[in-house]
Coordinates of N, CA and C in Angstrom, one line a residue:
I94 N 100.8 96.4 98.0 CA 100.5 96.2 99.4 C 101.3 97.2 100.2
F95 N 100.7 98.0 101.0 CA 101.4 98.9 101.9 C 101.1 98.5 103.4
H96 N 102.2 98.3 104.1 CA 102.0 97.9 105.5 C 103.1 98.5 106.4
G97 N 102.7 99.1 107.5 CA 103.6 99.6 108.5 C 104.2 98.5 109.3
T98 N 105.5 98.6 109.6 CA 106.2 97.5 110.3 C 105.8 97.5 111.8
V99 N 105.2 98.5 112.3 CA 104.8 98.5 113.7 C 103.3 98.6 113.8
D100 N 102.6 98.0 112.8 CA 101.1 98.0 112.8 C 100.6 97.2 114.0
G101 N 99.8 97.8 114.9 CA 99.3 97.2 116.0 C 97.9 96.5 115.8
I102 N 97.4 96.6 114.6 CA 96.1 96.1 114.3 C 96.2 94.8 113.5
V103 N 96.9 94.9 112.4 CA 97.1 93.8 111.5 C 98.6 93.4 111.5
P104 N 98.9 92.1 111.9 CA 100.3 91.7 111.9 C 100.9 91.8 110.5
I105 N 102.1 92.3 110.5 CA 102.8 92.5 109.2 C 103.1 91.1 108.5
A106 N 103.1 90.1 109.3 CA 103.3 88.7 108.8 C 102.2 88.4 107.8
Q107 N 101.0 88.9 107.9 CA 99.9 88.7 107.0 C 100.3 89.3 105.6
S108 N 100.8 90.5 105.6 CA 101.2 91.0 104.3 C 102.4 90.3 103.7
D109 N 103.4 89.9 104.6 CA 104.5 89.1 104.1 C 104.0 87.9 103.4
E110 N 103.1 87.2 104.0 CA 102.6 85.9 103.4 C 101.8 86.2 102.1
L111 N 101.0 87.3 102.1 CA 100.2 87.6 100.9 C 101.1 87.9 99.8
A112 N 102.1 88.7 100.0 CA 103.1 89.1 99.0 C 103.8 87.9 98.4
A113 N 104.2 87.0 99.3 CA 104.9 85.8 98.9 C 104.0 84.9 98.0
K114 N 102.7 84.7 98.4 CA 101.8 83.9 97.7 C 101.5 84.5 96.3
L115 N 101.3 85.8 96.3 CA 101.1 86.5 95.0 C 102.3 86.3 94.0
K116 N 103.5 86.5 94.5 CA 104.7 86.3 93.7 C 104.8 84.8 93.3
A117 N 104.5 83.9 94.2 CA 104.7 82.5 93.8 C 103.7 82.1 92.8
N118 N 102.6 82.8 92.7 CA 101.5 82.5 91.7 C 101.6 83.4 90.5
G119 N 102.6 84.2 90.3 CA 102.8 85.0 89.2 C 101.9 86.2 89.1
V120 N 101.3 86.6 90.2 CA 100.4 87.8 90.2 C 101.2 89.0 90.4
P121 N 101.1 90.0 89.6 CA 101.9 91.2 89.7 C 101.5 91.9 91.1
C122 N 102.5 92.3 91.8 CA 102.2 93.0 93.1 C 103.4 93.8 93.4
L123 N 103.2 94.7 94.3 CA 104.2 95.6 94.8 C 104.0 95.6 96.3
Y124 N 105.0 95.3 97.1 CA 104.9 95.2 98.5 C 105.8 96.3 99.1
D125 N 105.3 97.3 99.7 CA 106.0 98.4 100.3 C 105.9 98.3 101.8
R126 N 106.9 97.8 102.5 CA 106.9 97.8 104.0 C 107.3 99.2 104.5
Q127 N 106.4 99.9 105.2 CA 106.7 101.2 105.7 C 107.4 101.1 107.0
E128 N 108.7 101.2 107.1 CA 109.4 101.0 108.3 C 109.0 102.1 109.4
G129 N 108.6 101.5 110.5 CA 108.3 102.4 111.7 C 106.9 103.0 111.7
W130 N 106.1 102.6 110.7 CA 104.7 103.2 110.7 C 103.7 102.2 111.2
D131 N 102.7 102.8 111.8 CA 101.6 102.0 112.4 C 100.5 101.8 111.3
H132 N 99.4 101.3 111.7 CA 98.2 101.0 110.8 C 97.7 102.2 110.1
L133 N 97.7 103.3 110.8 CA 97.0 104.5 110.2 C 98.0 105.5 109.5
M134 N 99.0 104.9 108.8 CA 100.0 105.7 108.1 C 99.4 106.6 107.1
D135 N 98.2 106.2 106.5 CA 97.7 107.0 105.4 C 97.1 108.3 105.9
V136 N 96.9 108.5 107.2 CA 96.4 109.8 107.6 C 97.5 110.9 107.7
F137 N 98.7 110.5 107.5 CA 99.8 111.5 107.4 C 100.1 111.9 106.0
R138 N 99.9 113.1 105.7 CA 99.9 113.6 104.3 C 101.1 113.1 103.5
G139 N 102.3 113.2 104.1 CA 103.5 112.8 103.3 C 103.5 111.3 103.0
V140 N 103.1 110.5 103.9 CA 103.1 109.1 103.7 C 102.0 108.7 102.7
A141 N 100.8 109.4 102.9 CA 99.7 109.1 102.0 C 100.1 109.5 100.5
A142 N 100.7 110.6 100.4 CA 101.1 111.1 99.0 C 102.1 110.1 98.4
R143 N 103.1 109.6 99.2 CA 104.0 108.6 98.7 C 103.3 107.3 98.3
C144 N 102.4 106.9 99.1 CA 101.6 105.6 98.8 C 100.8 105.8 97.5
M145 N 100.2 107.0 97.3 CA 99.4 107.3 96.1 C 100.3 107.3 94.9
Y146 N 101.5 107.9 95.0 CA 102.5 107.9 93.9 C 102.9 106.5 93.5
I147 N 103.2 105.7 94.5 CA 103.7 104.3 94.2 C 102.5 103.5 93.6
Q148 N 101.3 103.7 94.2 CA 100.1 103.0 93.7 C 99.8 103.4 92.2
D149 N 99.9 104.6 91.9 CA 99.6 105.1 90.5 C 100.6 104.6 89.6
A150 N 101.9 104.6 89.9 CA 103.0 104.1 89.1 C 102.8 102.6 88.8
F151 N 102.4 101.8 89.9 CA 102.1 100.4 89.7 C 101.0 100.1 88.8
F152 N 99.9 100.8 89.0 CA 98.7 100.6 88.1 C 99.0 101.0 86.7
E153 N 99.8 102.1 86.5 CA 100.2 102.5 85.1 C 101.0 101.4 84.4
E154 N 101.8 100.8 85.2 CA 102.7 99.7 84.6 C 101.9 98.4 84.3
V155 N 101.0 98.1 85.3 CA 100.3 96.8 85.2 C 99.0 96.9 84.4
I156 N 98.3 98.0 84.5 CA 97.1 98.2 83.8 C 97.1 99.6 83.1
P157 N 97.9 99.6 82.0 CA 98.0 100.9 81.3 C 96.7 101.4 80.7
L158 N 96.5 102.7 80.7 CA 95.3 103.2 80.0 C 95.5 103.1 78.5
P159 N 94.4 102.9 77.8 CA 94.5 102.8 76.3 C 95.0 104.2 75.7
S160 N 95.8 104.0 74.7 CA 96.3 105.2 74.0 C 95.2 105.9 73.2
E161 N 95.2 107.2 73.1 CA 94.2 107.9 72.3 C 94.6 108.0 70.9

């Protein structure tokens, strides 16, 4: 879950609650609160690249590709 702390479209409390529920139910998740970013943080190249890196690392850990 990626969420900017100053998101003017989706309240960050929704992601806080989602992350808490996922954890409480043993669902693997990663919650990255982007301090000072708004809803459209992914249009900024540096932030988007960081999110993609974190996302790829999470998927590799949780859903590894089969070995050849």
